[in-house]
mmCIF file of N, CA and C in Angstrom:
data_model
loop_
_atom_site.group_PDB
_atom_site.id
_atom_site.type_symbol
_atom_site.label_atom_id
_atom_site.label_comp_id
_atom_site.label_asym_id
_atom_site.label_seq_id
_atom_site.Cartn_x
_atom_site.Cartn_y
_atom_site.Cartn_z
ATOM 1 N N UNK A 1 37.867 -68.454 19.008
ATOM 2 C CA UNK A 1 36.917 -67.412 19.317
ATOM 3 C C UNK A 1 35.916 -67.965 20.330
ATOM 4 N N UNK A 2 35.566 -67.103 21.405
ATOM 5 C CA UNK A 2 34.702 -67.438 22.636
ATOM 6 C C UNK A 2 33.403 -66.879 22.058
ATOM 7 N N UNK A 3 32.388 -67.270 22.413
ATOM 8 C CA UNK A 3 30.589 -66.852 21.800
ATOM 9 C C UNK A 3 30.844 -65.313 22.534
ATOM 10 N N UNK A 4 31.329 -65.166 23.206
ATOM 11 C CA UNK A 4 31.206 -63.550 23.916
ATOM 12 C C UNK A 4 31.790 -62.698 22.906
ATOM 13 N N UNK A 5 32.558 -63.086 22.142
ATOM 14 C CA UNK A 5 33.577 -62.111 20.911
ATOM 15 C C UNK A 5 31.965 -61.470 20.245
ATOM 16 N N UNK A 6 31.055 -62.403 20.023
ATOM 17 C CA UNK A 6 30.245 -61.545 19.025
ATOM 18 C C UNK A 6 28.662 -61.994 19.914
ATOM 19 N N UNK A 7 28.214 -62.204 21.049
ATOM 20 C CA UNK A 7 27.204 -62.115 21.638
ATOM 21 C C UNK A 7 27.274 -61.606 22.585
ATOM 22 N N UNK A 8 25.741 -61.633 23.710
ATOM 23 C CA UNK A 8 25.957 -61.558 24.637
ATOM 24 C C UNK A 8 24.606 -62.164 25.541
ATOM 25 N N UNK A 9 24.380 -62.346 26.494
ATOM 26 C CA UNK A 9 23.366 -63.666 26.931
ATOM 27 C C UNK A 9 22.857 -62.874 28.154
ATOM 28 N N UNK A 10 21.561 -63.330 28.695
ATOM 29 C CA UNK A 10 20.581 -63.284 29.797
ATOM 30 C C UNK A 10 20.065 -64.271 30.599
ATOM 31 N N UNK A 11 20.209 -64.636 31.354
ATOM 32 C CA UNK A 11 19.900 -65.786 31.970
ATOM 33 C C UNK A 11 18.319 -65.721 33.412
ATOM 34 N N UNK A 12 17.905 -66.753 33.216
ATOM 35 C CA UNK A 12 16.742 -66.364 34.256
ATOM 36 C C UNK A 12 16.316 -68.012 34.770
ATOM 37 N N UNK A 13 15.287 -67.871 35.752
ATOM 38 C CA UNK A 13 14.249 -69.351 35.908
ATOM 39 C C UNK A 13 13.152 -69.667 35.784
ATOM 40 N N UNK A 14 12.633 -70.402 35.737
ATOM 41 C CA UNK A 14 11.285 -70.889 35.869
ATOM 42 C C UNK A 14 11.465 -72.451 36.450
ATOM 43 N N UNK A 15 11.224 -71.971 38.067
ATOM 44 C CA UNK A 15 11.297 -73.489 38.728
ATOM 45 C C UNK A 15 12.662 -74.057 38.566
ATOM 46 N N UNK A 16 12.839 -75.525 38.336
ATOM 47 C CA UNK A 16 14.054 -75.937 38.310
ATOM 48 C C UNK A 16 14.871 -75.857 36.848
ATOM 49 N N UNK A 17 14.274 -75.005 36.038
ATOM 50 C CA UNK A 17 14.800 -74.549 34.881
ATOM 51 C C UNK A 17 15.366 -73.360 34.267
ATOM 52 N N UNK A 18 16.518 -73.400 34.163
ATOM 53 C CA UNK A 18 17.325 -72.021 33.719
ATOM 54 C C UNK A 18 16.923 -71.984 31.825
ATOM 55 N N UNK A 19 16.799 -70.648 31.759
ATOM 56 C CA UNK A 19 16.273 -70.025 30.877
ATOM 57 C C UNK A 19 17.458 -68.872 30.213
ATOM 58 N N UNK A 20 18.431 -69.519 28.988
ATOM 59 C CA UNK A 20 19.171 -68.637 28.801
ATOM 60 C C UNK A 20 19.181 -68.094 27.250
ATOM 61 N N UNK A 21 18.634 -66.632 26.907
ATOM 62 C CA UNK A 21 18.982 -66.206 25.709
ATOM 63 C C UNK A 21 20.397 -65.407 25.542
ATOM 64 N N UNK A 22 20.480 -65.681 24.340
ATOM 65 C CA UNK A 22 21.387 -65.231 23.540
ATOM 66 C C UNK A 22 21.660 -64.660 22.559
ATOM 67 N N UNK A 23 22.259 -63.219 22.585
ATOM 68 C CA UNK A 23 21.799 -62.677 21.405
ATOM 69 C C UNK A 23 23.391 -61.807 21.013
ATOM 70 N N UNK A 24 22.942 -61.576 19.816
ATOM 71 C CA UNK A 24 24.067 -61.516 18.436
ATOM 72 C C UNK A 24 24.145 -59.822 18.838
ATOM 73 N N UNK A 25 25.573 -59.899 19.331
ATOM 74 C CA UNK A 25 25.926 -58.309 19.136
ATOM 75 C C UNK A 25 25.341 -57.094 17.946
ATOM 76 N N UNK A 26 25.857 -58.039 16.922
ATOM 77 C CA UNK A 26 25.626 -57.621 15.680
ATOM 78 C C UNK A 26 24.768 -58.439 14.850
ATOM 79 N N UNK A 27 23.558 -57.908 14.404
ATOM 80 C CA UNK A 27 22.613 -59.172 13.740
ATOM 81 C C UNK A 27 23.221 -60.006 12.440
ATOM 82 N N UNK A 28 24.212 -59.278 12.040
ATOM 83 C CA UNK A 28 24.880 -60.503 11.099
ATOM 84 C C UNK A 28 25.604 -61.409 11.050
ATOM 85 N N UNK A 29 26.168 -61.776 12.450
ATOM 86 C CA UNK A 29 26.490 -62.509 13.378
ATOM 87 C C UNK A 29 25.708 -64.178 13.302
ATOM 88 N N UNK A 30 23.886 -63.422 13.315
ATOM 89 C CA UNK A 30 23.063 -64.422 14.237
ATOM 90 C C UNK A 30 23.414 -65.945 13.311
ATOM 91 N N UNK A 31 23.328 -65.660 12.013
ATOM 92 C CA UNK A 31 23.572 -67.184 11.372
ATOM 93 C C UNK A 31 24.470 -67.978 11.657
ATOM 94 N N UNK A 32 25.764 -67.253 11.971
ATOM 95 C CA UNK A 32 27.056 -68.156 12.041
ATOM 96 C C UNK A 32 26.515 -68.691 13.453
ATOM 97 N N UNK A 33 25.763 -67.745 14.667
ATOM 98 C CA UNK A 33 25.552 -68.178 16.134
ATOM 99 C C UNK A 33 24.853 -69.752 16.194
ATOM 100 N N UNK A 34 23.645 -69.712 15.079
ATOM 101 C CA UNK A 34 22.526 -70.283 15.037
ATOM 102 C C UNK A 34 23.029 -71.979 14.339
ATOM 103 N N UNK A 35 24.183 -71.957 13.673
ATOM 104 C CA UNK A 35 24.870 -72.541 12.603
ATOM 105 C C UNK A 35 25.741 -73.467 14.361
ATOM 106 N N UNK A 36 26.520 -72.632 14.560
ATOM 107 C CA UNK A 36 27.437 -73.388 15.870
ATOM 108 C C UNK A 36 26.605 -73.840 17.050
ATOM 109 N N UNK A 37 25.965 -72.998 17.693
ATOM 110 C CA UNK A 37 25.386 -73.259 19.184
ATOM 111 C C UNK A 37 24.035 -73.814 19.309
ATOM 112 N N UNK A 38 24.597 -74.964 18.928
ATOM 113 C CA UNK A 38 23.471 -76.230 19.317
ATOM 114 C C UNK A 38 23.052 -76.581 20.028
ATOM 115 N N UNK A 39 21.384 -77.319 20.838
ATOM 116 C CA UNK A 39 21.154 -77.780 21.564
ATOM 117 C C UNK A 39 22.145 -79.073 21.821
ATOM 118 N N UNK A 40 23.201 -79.626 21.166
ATOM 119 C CA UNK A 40 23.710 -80.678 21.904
ATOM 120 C C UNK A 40 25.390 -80.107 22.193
ATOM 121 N N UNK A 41 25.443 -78.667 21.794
ATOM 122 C CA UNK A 41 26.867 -78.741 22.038
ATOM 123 C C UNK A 41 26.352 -77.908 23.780
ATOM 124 N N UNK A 42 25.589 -76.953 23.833
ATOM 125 C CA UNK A 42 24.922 -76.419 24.801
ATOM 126 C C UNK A 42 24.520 -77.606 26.128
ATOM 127 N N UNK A 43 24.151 -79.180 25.554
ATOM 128 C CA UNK A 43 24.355 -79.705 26.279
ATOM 129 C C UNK A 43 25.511 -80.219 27.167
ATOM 130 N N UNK A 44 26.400 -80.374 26.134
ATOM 131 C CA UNK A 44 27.973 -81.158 26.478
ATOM 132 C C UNK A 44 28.425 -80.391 27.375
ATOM 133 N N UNK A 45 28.120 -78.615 27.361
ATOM 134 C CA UNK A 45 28.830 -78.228 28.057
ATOM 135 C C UNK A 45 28.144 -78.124 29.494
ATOM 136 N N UNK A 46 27.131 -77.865 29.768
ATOM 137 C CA UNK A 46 26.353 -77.744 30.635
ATOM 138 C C UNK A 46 25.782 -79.229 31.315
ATOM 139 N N UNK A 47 26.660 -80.274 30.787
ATOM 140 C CA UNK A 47 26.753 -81.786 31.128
ATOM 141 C C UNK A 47 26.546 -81.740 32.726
ATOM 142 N N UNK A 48 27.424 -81.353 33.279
ATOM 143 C CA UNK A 48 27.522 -81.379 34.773
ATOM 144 C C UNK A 48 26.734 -80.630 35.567
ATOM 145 N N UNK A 49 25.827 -79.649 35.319
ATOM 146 C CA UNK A 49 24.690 -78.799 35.627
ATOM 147 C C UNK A 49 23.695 -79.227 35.421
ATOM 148 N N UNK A 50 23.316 -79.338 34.262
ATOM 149 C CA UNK A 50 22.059 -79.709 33.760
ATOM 150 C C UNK A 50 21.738 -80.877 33.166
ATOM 151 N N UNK A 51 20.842 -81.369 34.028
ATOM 152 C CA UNK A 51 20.911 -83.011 34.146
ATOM 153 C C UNK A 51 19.019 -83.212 33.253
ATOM 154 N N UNK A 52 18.763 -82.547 32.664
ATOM 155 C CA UNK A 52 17.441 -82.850 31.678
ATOM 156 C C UNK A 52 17.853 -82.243 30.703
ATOM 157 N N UNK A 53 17.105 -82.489 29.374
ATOM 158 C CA UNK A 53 16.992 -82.218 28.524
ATOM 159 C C UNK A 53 17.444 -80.632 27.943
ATOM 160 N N UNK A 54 17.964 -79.995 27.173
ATOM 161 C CA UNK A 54 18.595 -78.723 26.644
ATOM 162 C C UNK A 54 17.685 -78.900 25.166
ATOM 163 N N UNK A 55 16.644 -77.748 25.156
ATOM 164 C CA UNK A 55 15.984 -77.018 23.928
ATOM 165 C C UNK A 55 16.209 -76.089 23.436
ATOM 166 N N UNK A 56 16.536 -75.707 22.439
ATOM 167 C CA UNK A 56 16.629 -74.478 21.589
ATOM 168 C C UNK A 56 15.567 -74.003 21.083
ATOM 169 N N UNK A 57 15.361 -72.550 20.780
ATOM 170 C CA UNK A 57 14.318 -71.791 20.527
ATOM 171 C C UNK A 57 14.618 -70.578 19.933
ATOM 172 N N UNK A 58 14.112 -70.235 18.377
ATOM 173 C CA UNK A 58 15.386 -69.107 18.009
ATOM 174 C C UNK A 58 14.139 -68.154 17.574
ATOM 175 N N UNK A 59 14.725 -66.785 17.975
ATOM 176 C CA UNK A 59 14.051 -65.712 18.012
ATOM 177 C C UNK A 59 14.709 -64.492 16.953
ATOM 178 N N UNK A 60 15.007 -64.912 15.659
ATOM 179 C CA UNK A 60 15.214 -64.321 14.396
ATOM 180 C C UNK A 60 15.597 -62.614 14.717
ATOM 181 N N UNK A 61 14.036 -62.392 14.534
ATOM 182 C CA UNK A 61 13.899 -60.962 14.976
ATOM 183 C C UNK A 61 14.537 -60.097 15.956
ATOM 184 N N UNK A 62 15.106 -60.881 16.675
ATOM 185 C CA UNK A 62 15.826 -60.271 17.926
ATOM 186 C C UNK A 62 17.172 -60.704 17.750
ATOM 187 N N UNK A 63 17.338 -61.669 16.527
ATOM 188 C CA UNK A 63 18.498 -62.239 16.554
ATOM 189 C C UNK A 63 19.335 -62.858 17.928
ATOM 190 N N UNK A 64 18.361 -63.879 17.890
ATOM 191 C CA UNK A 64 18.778 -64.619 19.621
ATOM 192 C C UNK A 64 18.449 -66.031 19.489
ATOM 193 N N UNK A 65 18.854 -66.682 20.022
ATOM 194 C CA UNK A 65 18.360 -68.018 20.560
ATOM 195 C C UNK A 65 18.269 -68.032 21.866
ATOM 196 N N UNK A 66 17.028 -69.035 22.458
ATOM 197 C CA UNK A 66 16.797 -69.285 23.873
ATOM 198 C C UNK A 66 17.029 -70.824 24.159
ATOM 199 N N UNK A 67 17.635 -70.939 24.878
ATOM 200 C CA UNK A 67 17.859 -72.207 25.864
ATOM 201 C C UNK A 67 17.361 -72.531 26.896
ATOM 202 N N UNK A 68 16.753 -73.911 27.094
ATOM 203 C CA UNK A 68 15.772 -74.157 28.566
ATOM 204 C C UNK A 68 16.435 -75.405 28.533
ATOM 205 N N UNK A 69 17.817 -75.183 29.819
ATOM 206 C CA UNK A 69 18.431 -76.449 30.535
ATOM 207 C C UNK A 69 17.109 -76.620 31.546
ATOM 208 N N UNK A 70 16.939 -78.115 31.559
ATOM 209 C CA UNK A 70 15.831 -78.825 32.160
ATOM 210 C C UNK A 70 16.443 -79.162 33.828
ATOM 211 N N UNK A 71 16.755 -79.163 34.384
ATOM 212 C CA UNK A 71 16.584 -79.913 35.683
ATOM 213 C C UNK A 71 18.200 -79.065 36.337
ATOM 214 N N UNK A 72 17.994 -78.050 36.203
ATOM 215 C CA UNK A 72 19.592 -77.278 35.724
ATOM 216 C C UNK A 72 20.013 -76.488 37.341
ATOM 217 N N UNK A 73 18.668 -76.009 37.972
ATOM 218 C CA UNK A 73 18.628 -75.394 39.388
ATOM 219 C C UNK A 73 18.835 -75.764 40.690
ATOM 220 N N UNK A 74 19.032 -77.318 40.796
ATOM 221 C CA UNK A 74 19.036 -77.383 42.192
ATOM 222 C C UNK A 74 17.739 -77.806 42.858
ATOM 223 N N UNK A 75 16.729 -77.871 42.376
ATOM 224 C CA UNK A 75 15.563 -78.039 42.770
ATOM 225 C C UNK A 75 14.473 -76.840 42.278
ATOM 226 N N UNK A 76 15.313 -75.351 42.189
ATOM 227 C CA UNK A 76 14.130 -74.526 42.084
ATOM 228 C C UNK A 76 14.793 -73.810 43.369
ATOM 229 N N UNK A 77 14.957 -72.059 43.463
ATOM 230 C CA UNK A 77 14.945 -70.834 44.380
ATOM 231 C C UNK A 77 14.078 -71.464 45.296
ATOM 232 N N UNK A 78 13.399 -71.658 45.790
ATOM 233 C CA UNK A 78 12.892 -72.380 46.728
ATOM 234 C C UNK A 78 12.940 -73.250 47.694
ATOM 235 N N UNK A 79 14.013 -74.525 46.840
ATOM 236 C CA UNK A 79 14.756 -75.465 47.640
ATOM 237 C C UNK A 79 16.257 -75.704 47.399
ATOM 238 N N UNK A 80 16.728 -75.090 46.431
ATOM 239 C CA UNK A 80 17.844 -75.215 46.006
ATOM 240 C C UNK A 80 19.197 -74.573 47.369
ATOM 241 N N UNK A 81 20.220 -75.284 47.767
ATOM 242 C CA UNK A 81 21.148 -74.785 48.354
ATOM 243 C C UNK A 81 21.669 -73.877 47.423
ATOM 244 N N UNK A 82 22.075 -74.273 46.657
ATOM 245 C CA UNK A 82 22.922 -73.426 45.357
ATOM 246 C C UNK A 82 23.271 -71.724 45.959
ATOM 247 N N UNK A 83 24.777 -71.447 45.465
ATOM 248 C CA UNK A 83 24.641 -69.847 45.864
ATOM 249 C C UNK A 83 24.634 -69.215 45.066
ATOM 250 N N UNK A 84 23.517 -69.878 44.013
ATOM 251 C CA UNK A 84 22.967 -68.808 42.715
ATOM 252 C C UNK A 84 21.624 -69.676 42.263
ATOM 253 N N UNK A 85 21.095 -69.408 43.302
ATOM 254 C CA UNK A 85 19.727 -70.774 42.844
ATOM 255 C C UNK A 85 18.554 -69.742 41.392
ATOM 256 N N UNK A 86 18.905 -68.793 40.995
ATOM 257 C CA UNK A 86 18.399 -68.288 39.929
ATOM 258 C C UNK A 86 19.399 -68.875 38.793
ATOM 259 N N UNK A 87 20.628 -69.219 38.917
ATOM 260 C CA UNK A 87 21.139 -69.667 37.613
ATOM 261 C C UNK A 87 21.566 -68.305 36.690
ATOM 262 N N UNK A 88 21.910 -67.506 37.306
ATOM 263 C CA UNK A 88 22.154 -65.398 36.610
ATOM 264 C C UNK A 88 23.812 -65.994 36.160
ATOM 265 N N UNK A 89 24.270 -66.519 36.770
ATOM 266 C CA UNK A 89 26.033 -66.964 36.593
ATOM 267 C C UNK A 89 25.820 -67.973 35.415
ATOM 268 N N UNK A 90 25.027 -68.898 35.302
ATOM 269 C CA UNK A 90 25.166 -69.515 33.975
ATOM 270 C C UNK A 90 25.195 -69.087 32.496
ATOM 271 N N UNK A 91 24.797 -67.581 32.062
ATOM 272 C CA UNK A 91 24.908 -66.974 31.025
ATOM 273 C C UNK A 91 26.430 -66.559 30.735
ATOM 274 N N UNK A 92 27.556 -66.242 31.992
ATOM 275 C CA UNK A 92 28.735 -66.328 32.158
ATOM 276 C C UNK A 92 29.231 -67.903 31.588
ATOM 277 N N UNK A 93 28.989 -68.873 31.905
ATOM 278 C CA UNK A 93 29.381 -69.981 31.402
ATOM 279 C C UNK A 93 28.889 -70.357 29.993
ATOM 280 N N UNK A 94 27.672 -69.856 29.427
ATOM 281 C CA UNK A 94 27.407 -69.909 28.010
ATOM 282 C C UNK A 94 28.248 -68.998 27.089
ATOM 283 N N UNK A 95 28.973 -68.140 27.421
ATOM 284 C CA UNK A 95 29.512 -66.788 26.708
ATOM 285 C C UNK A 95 30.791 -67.251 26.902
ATOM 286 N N UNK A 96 31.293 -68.340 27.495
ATOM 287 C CA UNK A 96 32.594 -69.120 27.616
ATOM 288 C C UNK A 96 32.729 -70.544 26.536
ATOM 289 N N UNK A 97 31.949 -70.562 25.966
ATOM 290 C CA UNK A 97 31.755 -71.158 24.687
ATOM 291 C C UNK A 97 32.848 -71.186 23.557
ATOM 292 N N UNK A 98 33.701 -72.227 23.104
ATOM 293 C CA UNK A 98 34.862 -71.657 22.074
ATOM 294 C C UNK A 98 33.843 -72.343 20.904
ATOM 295 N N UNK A 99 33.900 -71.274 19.769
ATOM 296 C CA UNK A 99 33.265 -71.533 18.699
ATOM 297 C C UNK A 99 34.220 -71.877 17.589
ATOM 298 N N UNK A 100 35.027 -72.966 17.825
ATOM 299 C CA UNK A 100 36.156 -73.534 16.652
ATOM 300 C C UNK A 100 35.837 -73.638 15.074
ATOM 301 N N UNK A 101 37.252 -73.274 14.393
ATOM 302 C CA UNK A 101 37.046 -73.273 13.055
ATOM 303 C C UNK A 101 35.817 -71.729 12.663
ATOM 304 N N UNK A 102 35.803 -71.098 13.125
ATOM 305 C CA UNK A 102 35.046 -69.781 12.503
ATOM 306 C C UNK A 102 35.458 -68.579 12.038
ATOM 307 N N UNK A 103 35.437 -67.857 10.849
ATOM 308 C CA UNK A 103 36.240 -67.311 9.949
ATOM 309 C C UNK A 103 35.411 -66.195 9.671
ATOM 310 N N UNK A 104 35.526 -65.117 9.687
ATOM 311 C CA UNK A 104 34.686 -63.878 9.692
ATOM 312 C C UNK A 104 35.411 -63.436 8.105
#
């Protein structure tokens, strides 16, 4: 199962930091989400992008978690070559996530 089967994600910046929530199709979902998608598996994958630190931040009520890949942009819309220097395509690569061993 891919995280997209039962989420779906937003992605944004602040400076050289992509800013990605994630949220539970269905709010009964959010535990199993919150249970798998870790700040270090979120790192592993985003290894080659995001070269600082990966925080998690979970927003219950909305049934979401937020992610702030650290050094993830290129420099920042500003200086970044990148031909997505907002980082909008990286919520596509979080929703490509295989969430192994999960049993509904």
């Amino acid at each position: 199962m891919i995280l997209h089967d039962i989420a779906t994600a937003r992605a944004g910046d602040k400076g050289n930091a992509s800013q990605i929530a994630v949220i539970a199709r269905d709010p009964a979902h959010y535990d199993l989400i919150c249970e798998k998608l870790t700040a270090e598996l979120v790192a592993k994958v985003f290894a080659g992008i995001a070269v600082g630190p990966v925080t998690r931040h979970e927003a219950p009520g909305l049934s979401a978690l937020v992610f702030i890949l650290e050094n993830a942009l290129g420099g920042g819309v500003a200086v970044s070559l990148a031909s997505d220097p907002h980082g909008k395509s990286l919520s596509s690569l979080m929703l490509g996530i295989r969430l192994d061993h999960v049993a509904f």
